[in-house]
Coordinates of C-alpha atoms in Angstrom, one line a residue:
Chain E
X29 CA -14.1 -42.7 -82.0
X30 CA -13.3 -39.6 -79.7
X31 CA -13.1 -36.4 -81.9
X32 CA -9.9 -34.7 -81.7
X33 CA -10.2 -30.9 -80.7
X34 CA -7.9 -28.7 -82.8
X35 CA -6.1 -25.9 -80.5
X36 CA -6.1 -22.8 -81.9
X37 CA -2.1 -22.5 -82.3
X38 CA -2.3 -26.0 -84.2
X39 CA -1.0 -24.0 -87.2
X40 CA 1.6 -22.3 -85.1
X41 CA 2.9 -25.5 -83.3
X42 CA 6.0 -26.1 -84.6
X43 CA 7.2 -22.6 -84.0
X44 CA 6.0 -22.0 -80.6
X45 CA 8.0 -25.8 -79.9
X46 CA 11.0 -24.1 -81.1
X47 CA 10.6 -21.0 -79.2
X48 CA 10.0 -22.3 -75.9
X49 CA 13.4 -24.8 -76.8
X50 CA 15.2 -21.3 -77.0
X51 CA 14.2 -20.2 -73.6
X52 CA 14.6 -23.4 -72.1
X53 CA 18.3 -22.6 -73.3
X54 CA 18.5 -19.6 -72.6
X55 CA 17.0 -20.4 -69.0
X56 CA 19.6 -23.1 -68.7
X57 CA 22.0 -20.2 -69.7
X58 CA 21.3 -17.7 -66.5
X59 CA 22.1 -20.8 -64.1
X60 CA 25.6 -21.1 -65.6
X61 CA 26.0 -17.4 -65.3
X62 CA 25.4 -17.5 -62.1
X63 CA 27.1 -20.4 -61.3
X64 CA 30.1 -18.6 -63.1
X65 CA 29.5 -15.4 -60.1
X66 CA 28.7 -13.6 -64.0
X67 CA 28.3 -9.7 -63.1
X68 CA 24.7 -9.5 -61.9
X69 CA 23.6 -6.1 -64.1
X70 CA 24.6 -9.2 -66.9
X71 CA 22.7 -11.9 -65.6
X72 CA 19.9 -9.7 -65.0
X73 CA 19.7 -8.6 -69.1
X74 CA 19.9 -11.6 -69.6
X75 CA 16.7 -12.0 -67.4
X76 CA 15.3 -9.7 -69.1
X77 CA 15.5 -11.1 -72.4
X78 CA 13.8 -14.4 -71.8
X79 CA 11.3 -12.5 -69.9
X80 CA 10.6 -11.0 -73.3
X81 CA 10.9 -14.0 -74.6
X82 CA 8.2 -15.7 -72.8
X83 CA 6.0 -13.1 -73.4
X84 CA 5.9 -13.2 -76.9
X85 CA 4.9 -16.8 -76.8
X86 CA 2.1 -15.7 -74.9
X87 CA 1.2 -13.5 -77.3
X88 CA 1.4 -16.1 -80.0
X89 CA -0.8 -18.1 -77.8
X90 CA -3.3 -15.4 -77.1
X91 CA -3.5 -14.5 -81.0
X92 CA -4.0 -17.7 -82.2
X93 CA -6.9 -18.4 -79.6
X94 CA -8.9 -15.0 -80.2
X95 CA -8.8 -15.9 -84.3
X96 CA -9.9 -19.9 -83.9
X97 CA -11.5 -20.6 -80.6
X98 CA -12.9 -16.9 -79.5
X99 CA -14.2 -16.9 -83.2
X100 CA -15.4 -20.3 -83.3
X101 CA -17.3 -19.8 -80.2
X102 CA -18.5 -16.6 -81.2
X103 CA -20.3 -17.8 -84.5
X104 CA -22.1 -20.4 -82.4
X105 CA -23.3 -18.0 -80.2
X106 CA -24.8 -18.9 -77.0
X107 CA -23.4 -19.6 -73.3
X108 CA -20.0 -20.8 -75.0
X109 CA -19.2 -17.7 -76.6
X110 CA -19.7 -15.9 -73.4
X111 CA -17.1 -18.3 -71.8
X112 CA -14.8 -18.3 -74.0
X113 CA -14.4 -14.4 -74.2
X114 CA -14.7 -14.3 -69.8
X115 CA -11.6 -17.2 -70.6
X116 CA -9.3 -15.0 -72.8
X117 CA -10.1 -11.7 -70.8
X118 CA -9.0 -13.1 -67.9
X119 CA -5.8 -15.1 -69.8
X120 CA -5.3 -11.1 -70.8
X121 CA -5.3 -9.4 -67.4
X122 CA -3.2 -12.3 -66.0
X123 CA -0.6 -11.4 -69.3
X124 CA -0.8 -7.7 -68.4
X125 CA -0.4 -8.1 -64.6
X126 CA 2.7 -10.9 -64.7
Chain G
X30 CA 47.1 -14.0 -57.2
X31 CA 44.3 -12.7 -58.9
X32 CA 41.8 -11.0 -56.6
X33 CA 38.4 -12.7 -56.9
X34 CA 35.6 -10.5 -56.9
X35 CA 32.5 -11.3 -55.1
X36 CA 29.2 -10.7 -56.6
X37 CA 26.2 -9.2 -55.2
X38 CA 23.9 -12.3 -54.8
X39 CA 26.8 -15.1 -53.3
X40 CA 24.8 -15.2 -50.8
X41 CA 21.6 -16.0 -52.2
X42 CA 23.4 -17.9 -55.1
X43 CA 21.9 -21.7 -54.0
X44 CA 18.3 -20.4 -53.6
X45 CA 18.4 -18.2 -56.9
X46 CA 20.2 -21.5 -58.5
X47 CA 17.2 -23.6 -57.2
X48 CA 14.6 -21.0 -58.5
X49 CA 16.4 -21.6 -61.9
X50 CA 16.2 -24.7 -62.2
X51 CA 12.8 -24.6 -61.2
X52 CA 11.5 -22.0 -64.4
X53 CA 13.9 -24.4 -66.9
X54 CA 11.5 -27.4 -65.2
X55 CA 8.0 -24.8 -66.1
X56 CA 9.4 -24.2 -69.6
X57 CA 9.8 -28.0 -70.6
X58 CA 6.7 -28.6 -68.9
X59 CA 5.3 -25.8 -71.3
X60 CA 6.9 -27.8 -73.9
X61 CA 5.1 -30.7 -73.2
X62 CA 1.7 -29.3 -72.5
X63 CA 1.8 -27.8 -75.7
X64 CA 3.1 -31.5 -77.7
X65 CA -0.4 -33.2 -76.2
X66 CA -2.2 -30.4 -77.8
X67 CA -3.6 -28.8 -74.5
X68 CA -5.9 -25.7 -74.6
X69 CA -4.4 -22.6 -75.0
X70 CA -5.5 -21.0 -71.7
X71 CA -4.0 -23.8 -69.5
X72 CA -0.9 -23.0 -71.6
X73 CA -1.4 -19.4 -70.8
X74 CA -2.0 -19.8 -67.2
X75 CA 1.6 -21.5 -67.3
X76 CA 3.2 -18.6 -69.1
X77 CA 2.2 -16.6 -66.6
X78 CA 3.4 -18.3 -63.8
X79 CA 6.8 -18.8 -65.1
X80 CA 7.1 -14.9 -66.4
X81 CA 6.0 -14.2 -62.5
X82 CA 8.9 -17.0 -61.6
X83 CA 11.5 -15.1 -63.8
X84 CA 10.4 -11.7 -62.0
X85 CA 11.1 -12.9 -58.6
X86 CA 14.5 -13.6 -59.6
X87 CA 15.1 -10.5 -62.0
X88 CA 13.6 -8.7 -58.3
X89 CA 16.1 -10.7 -56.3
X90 CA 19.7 -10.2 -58.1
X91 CA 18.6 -6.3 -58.1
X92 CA 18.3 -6.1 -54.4
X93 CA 21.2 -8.4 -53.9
X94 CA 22.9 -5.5 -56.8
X95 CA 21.7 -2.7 -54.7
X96 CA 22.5 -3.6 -50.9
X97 CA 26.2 -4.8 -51.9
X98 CA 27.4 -3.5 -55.9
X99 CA 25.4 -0.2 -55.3
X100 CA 26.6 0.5 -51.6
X101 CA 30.0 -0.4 -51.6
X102 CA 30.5 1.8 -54.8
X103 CA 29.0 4.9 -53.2
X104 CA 31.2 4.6 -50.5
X105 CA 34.1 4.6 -52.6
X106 CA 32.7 7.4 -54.5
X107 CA 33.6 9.3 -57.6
X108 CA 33.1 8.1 -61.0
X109 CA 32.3 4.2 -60.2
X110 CA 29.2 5.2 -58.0
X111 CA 28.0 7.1 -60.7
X112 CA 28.5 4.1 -62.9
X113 CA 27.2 1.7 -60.9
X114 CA 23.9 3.9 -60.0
X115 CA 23.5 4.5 -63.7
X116 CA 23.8 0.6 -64.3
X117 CA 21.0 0.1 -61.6
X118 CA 18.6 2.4 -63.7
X119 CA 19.3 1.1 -66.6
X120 CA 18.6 -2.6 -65.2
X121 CA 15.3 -1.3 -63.7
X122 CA 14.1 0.3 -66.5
X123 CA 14.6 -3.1 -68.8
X124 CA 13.1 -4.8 -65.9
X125 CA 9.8 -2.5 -65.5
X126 CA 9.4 -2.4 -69.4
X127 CA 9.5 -6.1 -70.1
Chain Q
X7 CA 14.9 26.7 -37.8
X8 CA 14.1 23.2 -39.4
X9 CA 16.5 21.5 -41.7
X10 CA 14.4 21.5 -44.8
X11 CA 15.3 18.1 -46.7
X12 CA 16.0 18.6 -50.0
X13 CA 14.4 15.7 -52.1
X14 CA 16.1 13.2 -54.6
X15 CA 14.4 14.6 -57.3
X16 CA 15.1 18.2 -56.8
X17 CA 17.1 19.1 -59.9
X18 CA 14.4 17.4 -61.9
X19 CA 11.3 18.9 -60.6
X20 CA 10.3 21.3 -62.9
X21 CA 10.5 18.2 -65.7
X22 CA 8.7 16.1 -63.4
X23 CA 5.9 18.5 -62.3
X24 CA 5.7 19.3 -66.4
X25 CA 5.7 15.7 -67.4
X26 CA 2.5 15.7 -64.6
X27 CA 1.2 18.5 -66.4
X28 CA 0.7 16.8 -69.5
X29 CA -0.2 13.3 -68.3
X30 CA -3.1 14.7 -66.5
X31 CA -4.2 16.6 -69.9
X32 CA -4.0 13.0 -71.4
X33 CA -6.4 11.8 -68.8
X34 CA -8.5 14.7 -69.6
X35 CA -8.5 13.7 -73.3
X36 CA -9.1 9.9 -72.5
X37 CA -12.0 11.5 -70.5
X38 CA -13.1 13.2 -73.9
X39 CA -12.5 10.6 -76.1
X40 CA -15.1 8.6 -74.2
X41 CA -17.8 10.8 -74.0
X42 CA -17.7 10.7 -77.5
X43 CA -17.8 7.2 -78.0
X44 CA -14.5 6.5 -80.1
X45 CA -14.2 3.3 -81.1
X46 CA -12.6 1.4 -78.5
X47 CA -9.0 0.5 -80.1
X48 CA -8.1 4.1 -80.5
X49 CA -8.9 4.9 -76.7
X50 CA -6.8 2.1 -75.6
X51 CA -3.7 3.1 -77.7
X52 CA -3.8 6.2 -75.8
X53 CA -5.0 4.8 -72.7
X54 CA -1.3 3.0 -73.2
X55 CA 0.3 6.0 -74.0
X56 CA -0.7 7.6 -70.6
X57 CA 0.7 4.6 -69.1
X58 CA 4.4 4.3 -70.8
X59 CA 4.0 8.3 -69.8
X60 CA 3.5 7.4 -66.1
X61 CA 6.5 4.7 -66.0
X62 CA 8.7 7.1 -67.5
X63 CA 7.9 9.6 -64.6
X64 CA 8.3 6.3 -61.9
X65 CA 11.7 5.7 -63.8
X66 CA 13.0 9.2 -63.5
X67 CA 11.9 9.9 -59.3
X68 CA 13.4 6.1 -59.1
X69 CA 17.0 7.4 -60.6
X70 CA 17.4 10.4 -58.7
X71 CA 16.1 8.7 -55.4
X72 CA 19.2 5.8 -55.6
X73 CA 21.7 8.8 -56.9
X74 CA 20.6 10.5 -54.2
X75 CA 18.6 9.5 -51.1
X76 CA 20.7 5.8 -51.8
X77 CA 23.9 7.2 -52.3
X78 CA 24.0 9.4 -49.2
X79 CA 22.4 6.7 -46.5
X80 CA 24.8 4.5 -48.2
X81 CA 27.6 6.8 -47.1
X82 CA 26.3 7.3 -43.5
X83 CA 26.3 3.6 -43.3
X84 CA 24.3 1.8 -40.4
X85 CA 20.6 1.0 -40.2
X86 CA 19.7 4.2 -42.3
X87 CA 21.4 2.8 -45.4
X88 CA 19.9 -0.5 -45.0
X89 CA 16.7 0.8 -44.7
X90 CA 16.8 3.1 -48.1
X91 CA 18.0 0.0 -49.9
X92 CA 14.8 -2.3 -48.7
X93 CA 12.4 0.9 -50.0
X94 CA 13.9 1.2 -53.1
X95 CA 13.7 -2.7 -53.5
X96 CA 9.7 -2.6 -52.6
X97 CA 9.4 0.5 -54.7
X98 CA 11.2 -1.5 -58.1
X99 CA 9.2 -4.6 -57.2
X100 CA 5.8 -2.3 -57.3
X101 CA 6.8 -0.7 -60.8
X102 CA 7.8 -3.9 -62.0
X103 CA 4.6 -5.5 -60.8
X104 CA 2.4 -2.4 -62.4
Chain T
X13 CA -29.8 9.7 -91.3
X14 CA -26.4 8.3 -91.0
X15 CA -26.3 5.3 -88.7
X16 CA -24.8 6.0 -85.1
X17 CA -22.1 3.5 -84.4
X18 CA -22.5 1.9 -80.7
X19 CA -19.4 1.4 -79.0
X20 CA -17.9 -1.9 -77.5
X21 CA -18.4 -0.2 -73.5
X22 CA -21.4 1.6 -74.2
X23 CA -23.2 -0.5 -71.3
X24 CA -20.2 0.8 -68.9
X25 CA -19.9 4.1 -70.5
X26 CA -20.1 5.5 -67.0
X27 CA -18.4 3.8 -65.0
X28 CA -15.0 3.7 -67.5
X29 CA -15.5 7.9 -67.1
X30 CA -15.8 7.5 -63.1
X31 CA -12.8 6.2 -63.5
X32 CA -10.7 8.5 -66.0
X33 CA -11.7 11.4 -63.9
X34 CA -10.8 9.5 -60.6
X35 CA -7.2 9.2 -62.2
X36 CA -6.9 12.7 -63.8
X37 CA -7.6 13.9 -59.8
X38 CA -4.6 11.0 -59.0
X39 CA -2.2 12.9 -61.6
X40 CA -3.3 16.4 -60.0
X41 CA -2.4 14.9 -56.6
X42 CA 1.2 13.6 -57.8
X43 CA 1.8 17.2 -59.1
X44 CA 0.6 19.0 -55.9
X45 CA 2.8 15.7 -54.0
X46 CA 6.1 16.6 -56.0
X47 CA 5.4 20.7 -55.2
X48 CA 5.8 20.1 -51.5
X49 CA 9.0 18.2 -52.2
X50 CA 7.2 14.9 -50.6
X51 CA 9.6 11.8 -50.1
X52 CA 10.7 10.2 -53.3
X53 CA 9.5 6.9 -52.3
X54 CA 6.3 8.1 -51.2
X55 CA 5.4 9.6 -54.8
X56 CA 6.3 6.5 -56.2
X57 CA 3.8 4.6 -54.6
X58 CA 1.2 6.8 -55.9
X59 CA 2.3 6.5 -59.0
X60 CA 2.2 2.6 -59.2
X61 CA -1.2 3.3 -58.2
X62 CA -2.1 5.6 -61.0
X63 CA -0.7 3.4 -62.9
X64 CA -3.0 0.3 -61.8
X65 CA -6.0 2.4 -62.2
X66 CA -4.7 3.0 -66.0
X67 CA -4.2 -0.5 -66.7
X68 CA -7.9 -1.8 -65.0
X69 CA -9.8 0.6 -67.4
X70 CA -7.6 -0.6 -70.9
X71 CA -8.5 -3.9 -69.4
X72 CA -12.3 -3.1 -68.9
X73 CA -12.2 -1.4 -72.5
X74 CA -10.8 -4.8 -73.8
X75 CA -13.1 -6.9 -72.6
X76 CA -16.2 -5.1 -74.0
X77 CA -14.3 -4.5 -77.2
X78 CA -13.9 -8.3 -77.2
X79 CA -17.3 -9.1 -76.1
X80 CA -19.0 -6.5 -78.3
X81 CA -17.1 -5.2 -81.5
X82 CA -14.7 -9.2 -82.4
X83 CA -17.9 -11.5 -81.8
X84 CA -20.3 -9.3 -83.8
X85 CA -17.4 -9.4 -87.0
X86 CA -17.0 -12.8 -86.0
X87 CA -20.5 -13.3 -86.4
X88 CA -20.3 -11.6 -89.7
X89 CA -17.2 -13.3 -91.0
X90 CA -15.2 -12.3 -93.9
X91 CA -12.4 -9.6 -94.3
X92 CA -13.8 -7.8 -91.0
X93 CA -13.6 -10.2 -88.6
X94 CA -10.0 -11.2 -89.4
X95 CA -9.6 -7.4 -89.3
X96 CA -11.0 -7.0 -85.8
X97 CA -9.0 -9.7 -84.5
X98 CA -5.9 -8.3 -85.3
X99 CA -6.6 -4.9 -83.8
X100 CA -7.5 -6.7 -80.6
X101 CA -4.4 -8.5 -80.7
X102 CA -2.2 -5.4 -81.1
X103 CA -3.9 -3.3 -78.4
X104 CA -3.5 -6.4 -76.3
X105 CA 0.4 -6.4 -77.1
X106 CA 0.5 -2.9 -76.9
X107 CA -1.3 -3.5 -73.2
X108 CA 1.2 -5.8 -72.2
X109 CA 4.6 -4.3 -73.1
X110 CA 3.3 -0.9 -71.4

């Protein structure tokens, strides 16, 4: 039988589920502002607010994956670890750059 | 009859509609890739695109703000260009600090 | 005798060329920092600080150039308005993208 | 003989000063920029500049603070590690709402 992997959030499922529900509202929320002709300075903190939103679930993300995987890999040692921090240094940039 | 006011982006509206619609389509897809358990940098590399997605339109309505709201109440002058130009910063600065 | 053009930022440049002033000595202390090898998290907190610094300079020049430079090609009208409105744009979508 | 710590970028100790005193030199140019009263828009391009030369070094400094200091802790485990991870993971949200 095929081992399961555990992802790093497994613990944190459930919430990050939820959040992402919330933004998918709150997404679905701009297009009827701006279907409405809403004010755009409104539309746009609202914009501004799932942006926020978003990145906090990357954030989530990125903790949960430096505490399980980077420190799984890292106790192993070898190639893998070296991957695995290349992987969430460049997950980082990306997160800073967006 | 009551004068209806015309927003800044009307004439963008279908293609920042579209865009919508597009992010709330990332998001569930987000949702999903994060039901089946996938690794947490494929579900960051996701997260990014869709904050990038969000930008573009945040980037979008503040043009469309600028070339029509912005203009058309410096021309008029007085206090509402000074409101309008404060509103801009204010959007801006949410924008560049999200 | 040639029309000197008075900037957007005029009013504001003795804060601006003082907020300079003391970003640069930030810099200089980063600089120190390194050479003598604090520990990495406390470099970065100020490495961070230098930055929200820096945006809060891009956010100030960025006000008084749409009060300003925005405001009065948006007056004259014509081509000349249009193109202050597409510089600002690119110049948001920069800071945004920073 | 009390035991010298070695820093997380020890190996790029160099190049990370290169660069801090290539930026303090972009800082002095934005100051000399705003005392000739250059165009608003052209000051602000140098600025997002400045500012993307900030953000590549906190991203260089991350990486060998990940690579170095969190897989050594993780490598020793206990208290520390969990420690070092969440420094890293505030720096890195510091990083990313700057």
């Amino acid at each position: 039988m095929e081992e399961s992997v555990v992802v790093g959030y497994d613990e944190d499922k459930e919430q990050v589920l939820k959040r992402l529900r919330r933004i998918e509202g709150q997404v679905r929320g701009l297009h009827r502002m701006v279907e409405e002709d809403t004010y755009c300075i409104d539309v746009l903190t609202q914009v501004s607010a799932a942006t926020k939103a978003l990145q906090a679930v990357a954030l989530q993300l990125l903790d949960d994956h430096l505490a399980h995987c980077v420190v799984d890999a890292a106790r192993e040692g070898g190639e893998n670890a070296e991957l695995k921090i290349k992987e969430a240094s460049d997950a980082i940039a990306r997160l800073v750059r967006s």
